[in-house]
Short mmCIF file of N, CA and C in Angstrom, two decimals:
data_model
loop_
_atom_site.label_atom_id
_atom_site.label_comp_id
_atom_site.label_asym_id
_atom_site.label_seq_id
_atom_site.Cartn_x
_atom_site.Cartn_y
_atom_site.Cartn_z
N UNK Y 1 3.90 27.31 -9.14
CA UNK Y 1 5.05 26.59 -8.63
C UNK Y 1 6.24 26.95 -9.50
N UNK Y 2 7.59 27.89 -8.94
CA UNK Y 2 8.79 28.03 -9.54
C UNK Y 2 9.69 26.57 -9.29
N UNK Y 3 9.94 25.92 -10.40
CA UNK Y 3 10.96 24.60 -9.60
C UNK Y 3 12.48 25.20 -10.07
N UNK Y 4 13.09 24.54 -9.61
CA UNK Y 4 14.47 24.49 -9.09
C UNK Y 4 15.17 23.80 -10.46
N UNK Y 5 16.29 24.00 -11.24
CA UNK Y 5 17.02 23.24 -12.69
C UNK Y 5 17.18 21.61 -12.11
N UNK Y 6 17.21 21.69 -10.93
CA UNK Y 6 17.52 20.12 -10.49
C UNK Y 6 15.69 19.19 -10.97
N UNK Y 7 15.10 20.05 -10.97
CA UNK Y 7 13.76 19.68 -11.13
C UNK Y 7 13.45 19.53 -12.84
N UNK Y 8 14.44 19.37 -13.49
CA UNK Y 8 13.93 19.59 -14.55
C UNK Y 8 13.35 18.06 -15.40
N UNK Y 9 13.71 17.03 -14.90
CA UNK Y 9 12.92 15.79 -15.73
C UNK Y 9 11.47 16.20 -15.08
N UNK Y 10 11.04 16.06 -13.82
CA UNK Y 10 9.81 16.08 -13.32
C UNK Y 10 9.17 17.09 -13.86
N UNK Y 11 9.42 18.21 -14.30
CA UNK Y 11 8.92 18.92 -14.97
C UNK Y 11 8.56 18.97 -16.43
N UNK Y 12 9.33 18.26 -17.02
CA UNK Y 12 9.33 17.93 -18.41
C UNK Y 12 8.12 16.67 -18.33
N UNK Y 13 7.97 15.97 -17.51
CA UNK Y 13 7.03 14.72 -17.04
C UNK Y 13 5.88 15.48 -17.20
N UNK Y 14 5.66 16.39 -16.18
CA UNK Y 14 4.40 17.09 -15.91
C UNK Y 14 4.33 17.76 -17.07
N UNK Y 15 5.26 18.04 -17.80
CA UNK Y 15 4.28 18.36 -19.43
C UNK Y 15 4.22 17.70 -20.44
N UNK Y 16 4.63 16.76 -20.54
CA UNK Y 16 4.40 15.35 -21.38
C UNK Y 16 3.21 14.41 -21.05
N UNK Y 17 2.77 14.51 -19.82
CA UNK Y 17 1.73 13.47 -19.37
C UNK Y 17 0.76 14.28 -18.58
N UNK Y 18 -0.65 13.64 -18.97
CA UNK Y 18 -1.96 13.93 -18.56
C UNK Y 18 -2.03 13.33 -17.19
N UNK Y 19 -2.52 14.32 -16.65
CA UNK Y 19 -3.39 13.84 -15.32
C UNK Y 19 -4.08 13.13 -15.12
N UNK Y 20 -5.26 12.75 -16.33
CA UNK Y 20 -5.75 12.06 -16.28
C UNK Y 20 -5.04 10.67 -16.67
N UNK Y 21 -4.33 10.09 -17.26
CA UNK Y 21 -3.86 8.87 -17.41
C UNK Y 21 -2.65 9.02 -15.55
N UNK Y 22 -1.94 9.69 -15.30
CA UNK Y 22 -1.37 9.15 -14.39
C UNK Y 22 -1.36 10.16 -13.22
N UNK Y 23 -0.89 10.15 -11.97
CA UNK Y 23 -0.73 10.75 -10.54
C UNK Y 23 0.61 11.22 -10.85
N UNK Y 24 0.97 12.68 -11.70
CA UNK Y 24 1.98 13.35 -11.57
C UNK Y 24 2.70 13.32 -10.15
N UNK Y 25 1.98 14.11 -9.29
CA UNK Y 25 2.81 14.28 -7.95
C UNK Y 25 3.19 12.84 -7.64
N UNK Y 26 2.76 11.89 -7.69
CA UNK Y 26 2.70 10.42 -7.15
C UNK Y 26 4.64 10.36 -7.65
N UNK Y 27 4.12 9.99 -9.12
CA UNK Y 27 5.29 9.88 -10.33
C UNK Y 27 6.76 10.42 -10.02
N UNK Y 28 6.07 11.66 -9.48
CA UNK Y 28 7.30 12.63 -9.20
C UNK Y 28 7.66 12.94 -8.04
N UNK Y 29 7.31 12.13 -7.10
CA UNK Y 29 7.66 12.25 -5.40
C UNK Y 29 7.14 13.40 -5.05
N UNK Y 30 6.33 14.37 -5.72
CA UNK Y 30 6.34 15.56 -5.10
C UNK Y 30 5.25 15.67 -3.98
N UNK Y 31 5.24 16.42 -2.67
CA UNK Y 31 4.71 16.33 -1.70
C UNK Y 31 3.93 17.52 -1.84
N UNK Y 32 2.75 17.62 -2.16
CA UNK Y 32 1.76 18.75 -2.25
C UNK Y 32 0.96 18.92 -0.79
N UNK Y 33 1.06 20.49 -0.63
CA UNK Y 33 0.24 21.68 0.50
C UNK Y 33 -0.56 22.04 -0.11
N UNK Y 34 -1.32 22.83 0.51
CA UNK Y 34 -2.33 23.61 0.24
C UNK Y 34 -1.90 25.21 1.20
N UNK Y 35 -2.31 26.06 0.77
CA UNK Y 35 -1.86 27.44 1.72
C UNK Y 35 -3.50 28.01 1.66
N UNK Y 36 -3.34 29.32 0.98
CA UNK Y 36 -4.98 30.13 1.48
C UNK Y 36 -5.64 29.78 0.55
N UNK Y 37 -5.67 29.51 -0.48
CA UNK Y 37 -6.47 28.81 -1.55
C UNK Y 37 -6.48 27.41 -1.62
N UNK Y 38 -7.51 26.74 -0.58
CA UNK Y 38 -7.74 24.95 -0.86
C UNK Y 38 -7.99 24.62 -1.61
N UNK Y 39 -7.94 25.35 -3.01
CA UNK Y 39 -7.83 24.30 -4.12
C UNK Y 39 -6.50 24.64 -4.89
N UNK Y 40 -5.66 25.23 -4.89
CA UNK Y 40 -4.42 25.18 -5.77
C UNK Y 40 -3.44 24.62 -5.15
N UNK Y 41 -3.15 23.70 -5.45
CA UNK Y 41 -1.67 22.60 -4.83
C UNK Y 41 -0.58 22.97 -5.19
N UNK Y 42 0.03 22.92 -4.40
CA UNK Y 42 1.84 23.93 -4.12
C UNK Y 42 2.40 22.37 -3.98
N UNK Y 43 3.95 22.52 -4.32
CA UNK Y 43 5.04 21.78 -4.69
C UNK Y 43 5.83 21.94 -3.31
N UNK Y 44 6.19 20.85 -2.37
CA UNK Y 44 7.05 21.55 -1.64
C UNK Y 44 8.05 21.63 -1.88
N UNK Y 45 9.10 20.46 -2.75
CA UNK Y 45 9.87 20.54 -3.86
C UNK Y 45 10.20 21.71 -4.59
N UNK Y 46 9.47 22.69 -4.73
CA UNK Y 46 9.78 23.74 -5.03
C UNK Y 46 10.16 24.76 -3.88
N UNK Y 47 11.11 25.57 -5.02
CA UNK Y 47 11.41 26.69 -4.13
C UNK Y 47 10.80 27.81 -3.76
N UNK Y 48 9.66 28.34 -4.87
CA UNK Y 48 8.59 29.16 -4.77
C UNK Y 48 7.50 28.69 -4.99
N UNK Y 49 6.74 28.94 -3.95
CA UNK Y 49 5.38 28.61 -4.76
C UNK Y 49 3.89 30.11 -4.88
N UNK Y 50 3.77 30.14 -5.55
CA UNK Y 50 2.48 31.47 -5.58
C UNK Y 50 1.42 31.22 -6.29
N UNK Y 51 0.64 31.56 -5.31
CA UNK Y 51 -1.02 31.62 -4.79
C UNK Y 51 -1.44 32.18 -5.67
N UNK Y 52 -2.36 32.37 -6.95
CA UNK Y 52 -3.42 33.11 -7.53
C UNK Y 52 -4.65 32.94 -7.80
N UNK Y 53 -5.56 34.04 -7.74
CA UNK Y 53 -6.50 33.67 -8.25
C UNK Y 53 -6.54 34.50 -9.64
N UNK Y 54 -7.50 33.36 -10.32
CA UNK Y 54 -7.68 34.18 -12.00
C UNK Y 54 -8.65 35.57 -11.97
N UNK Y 55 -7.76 36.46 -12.50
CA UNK Y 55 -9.04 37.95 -12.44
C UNK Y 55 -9.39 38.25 -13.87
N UNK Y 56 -8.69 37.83 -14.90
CA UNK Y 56 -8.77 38.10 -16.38
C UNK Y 56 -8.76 36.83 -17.58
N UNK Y 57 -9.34 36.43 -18.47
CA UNK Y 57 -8.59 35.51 -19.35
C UNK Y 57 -9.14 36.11 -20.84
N UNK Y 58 -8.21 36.16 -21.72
CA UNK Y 58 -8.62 36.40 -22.98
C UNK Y 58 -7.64 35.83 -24.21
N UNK Y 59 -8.55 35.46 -24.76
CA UNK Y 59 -8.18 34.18 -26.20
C UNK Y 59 -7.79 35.28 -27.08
N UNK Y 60 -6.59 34.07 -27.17
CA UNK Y 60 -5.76 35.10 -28.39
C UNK Y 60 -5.12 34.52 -29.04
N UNK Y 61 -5.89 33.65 -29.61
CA UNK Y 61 -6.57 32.51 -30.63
C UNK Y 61 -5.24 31.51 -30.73
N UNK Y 62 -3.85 31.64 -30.33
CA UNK Y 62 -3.01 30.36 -30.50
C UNK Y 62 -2.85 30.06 -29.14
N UNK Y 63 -3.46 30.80 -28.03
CA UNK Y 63 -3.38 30.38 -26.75
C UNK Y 63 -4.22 31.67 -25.97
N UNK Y 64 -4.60 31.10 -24.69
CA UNK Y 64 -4.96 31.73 -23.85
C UNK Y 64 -4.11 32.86 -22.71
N UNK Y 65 -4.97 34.25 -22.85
CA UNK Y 65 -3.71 34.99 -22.02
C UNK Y 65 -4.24 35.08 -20.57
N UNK Y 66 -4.04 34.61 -19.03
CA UNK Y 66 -4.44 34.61 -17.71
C UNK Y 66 -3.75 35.38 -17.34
N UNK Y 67 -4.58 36.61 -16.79
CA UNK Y 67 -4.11 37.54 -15.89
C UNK Y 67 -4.50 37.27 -14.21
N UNK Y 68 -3.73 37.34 -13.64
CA UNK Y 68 -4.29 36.86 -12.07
C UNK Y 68 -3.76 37.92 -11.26
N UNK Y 69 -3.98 37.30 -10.20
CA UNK Y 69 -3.64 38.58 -8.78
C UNK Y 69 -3.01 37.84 -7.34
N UNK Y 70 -2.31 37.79 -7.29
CA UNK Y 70 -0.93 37.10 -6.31
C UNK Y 70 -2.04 37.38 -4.91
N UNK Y 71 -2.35 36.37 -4.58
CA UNK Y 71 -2.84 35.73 -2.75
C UNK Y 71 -2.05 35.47 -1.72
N UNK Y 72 -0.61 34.76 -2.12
CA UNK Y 72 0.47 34.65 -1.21
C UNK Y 72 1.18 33.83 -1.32
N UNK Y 73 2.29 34.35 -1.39
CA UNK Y 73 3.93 33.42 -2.04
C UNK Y 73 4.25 32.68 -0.64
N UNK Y 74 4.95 31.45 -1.34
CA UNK Y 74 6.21 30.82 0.05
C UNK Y 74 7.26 30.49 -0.91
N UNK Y 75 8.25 31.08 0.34
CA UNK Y 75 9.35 30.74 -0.48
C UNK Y 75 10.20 29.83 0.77
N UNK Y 76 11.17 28.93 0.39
CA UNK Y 76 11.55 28.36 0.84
C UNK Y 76 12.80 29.12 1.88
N UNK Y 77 12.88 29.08 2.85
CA UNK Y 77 13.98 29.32 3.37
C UNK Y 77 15.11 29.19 3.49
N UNK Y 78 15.66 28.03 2.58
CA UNK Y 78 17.37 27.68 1.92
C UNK Y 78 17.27 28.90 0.96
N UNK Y 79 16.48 29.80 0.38
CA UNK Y 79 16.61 30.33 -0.88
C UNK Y 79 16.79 31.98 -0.40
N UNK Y 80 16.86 32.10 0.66
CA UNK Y 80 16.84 33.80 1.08
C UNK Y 80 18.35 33.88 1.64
N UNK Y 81 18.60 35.18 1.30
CA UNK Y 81 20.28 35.78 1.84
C UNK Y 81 20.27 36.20 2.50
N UNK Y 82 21.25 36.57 3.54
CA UNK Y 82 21.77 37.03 4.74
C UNK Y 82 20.27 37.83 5.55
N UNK Y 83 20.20 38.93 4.49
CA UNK Y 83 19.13 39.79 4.66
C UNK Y 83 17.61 39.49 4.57
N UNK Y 84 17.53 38.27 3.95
CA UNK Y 84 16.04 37.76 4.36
C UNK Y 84 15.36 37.82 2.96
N UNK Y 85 16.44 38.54 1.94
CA UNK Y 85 15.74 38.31 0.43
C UNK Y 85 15.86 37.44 0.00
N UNK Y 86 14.75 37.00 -1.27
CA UNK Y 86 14.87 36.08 -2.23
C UNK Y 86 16.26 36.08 -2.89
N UNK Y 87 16.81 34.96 -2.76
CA UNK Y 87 18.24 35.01 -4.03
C UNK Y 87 18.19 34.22 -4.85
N UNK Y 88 18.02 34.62 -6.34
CA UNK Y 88 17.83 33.72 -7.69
C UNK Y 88 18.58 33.05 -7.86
N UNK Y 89 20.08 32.90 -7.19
CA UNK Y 89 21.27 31.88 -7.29
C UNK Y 89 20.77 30.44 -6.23
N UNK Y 90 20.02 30.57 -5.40
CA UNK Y 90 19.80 29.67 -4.17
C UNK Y 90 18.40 29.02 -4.70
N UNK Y 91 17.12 30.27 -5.39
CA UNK Y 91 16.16 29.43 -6.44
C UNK Y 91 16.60 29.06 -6.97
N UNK Y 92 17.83 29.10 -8.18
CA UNK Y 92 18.00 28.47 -9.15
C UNK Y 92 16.96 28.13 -10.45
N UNK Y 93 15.73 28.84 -10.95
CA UNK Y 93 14.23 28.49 -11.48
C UNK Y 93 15.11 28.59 -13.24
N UNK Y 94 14.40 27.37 -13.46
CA UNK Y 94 14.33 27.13 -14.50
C UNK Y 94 13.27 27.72 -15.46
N UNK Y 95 13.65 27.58 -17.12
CA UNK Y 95 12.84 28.33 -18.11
C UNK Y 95 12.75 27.37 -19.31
N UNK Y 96 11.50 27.32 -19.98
CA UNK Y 96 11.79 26.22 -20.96
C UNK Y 96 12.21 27.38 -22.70
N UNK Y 97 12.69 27.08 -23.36
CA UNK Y 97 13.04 27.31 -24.30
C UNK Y 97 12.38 26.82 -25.67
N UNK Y 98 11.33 27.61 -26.15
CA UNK Y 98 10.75 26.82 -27.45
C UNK Y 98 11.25 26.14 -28.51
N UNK Y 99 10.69 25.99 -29.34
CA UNK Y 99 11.40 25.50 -30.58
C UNK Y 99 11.90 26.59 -31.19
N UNK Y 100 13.33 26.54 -31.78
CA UNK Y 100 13.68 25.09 -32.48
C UNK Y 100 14.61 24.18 -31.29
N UNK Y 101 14.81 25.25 -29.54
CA UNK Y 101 15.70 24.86 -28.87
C UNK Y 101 14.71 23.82 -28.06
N UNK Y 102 13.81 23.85 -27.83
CA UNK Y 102 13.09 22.50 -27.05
C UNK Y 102 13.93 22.26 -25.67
N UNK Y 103 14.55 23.03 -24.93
CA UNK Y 103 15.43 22.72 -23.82
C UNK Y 103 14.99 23.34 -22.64
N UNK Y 104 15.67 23.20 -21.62
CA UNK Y 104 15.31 23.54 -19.76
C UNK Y 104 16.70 24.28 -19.81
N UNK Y 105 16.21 25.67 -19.55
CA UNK Y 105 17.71 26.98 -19.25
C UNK Y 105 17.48 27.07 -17.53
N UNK Y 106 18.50 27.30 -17.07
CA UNK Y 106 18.95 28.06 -16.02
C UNK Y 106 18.74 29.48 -16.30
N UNK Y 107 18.25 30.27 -15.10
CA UNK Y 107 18.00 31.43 -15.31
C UNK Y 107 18.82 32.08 -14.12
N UNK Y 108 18.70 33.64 -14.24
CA UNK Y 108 19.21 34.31 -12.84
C UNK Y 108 20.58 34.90 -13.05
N UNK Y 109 21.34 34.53 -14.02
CA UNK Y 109 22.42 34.93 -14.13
C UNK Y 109 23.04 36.45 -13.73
N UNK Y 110 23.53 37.37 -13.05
CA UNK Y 110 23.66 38.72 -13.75
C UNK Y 110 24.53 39.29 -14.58
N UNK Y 111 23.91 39.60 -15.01
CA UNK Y 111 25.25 40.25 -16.47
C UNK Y 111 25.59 42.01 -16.34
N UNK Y 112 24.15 42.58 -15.69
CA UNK Y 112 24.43 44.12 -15.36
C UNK Y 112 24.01 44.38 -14.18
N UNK Y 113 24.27 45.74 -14.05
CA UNK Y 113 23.45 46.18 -12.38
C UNK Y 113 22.74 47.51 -13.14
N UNK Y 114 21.04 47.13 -12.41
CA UNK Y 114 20.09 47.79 -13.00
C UNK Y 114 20.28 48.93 -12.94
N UNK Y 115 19.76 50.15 -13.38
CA UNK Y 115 20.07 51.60 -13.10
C UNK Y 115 21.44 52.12 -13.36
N UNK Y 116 22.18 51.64 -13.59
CA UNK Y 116 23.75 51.80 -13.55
C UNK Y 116 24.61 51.57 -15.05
N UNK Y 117 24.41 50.54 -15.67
CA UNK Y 117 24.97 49.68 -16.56
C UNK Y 117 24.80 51.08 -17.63
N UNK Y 118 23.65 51.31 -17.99
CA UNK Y 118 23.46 52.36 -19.20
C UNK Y 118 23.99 53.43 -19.00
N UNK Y 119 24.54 54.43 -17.81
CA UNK Y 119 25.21 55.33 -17.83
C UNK Y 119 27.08 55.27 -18.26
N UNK Y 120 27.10 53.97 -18.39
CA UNK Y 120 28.41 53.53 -19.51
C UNK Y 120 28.27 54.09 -20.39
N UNK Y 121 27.26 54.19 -21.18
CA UNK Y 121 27.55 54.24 -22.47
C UNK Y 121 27.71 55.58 -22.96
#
């Protein structure tokens, strides 16, 4: 599930609190689907959501690294341009920021155009 910067307390919720003590989605109004995998619950609240299944995992001892393999994205349809692409200005997906910044960034910005920018220099 990619959420949206407007999403960012509910998200900060869902990582502060156990599942087991409370009903995240409940908590957080969020209205959960199911797509081709009946067991991974999608956000409709979100703007992306993608399907995986796990094909790899390996400990690497301050955390676990999951490699998976994409089953099938939805993306919301407020979030595509003229042309039917994804536009990161209309996702809007947020990023959390570790310590010492502990914060929720906005992402997507552009600052260059790929392929291009380095022949400046």
């Amino acid at each position: 599930n990619v959420p949206s910067a407007s999403m960012a307390a509910q998200v900060d919720l869902c990582g502060i609190e156990t599942g087991a003590a409370i009903n995240k989605a409940a908590r957080c109004g969020f209205e959960v689907f199911h797509g081709t995998l009946a067991h991974a619950p999608l956000i409709s609240q979100c703007p992306v959501n993608i399907e995986c299944t796990v094909e790899f995992t390996m400990d690497l001892g301050s955390h676990t690294l999951v490699l998976g393999r994409i089953v099938e994205t939805h993306l919301s349809e407020e979030c595509l341009d003229a042309d039917g692409m994804p536009d990161f200005r209309r996702i809007d997906p947020i990023a959390y920021l570790p310590s010492p910044a502990r914060k929720y960034a906005r992402i997507g910005e552009v600052v260059a155009d790929a392929y291009s920018a380095g022949r400046t220099i």
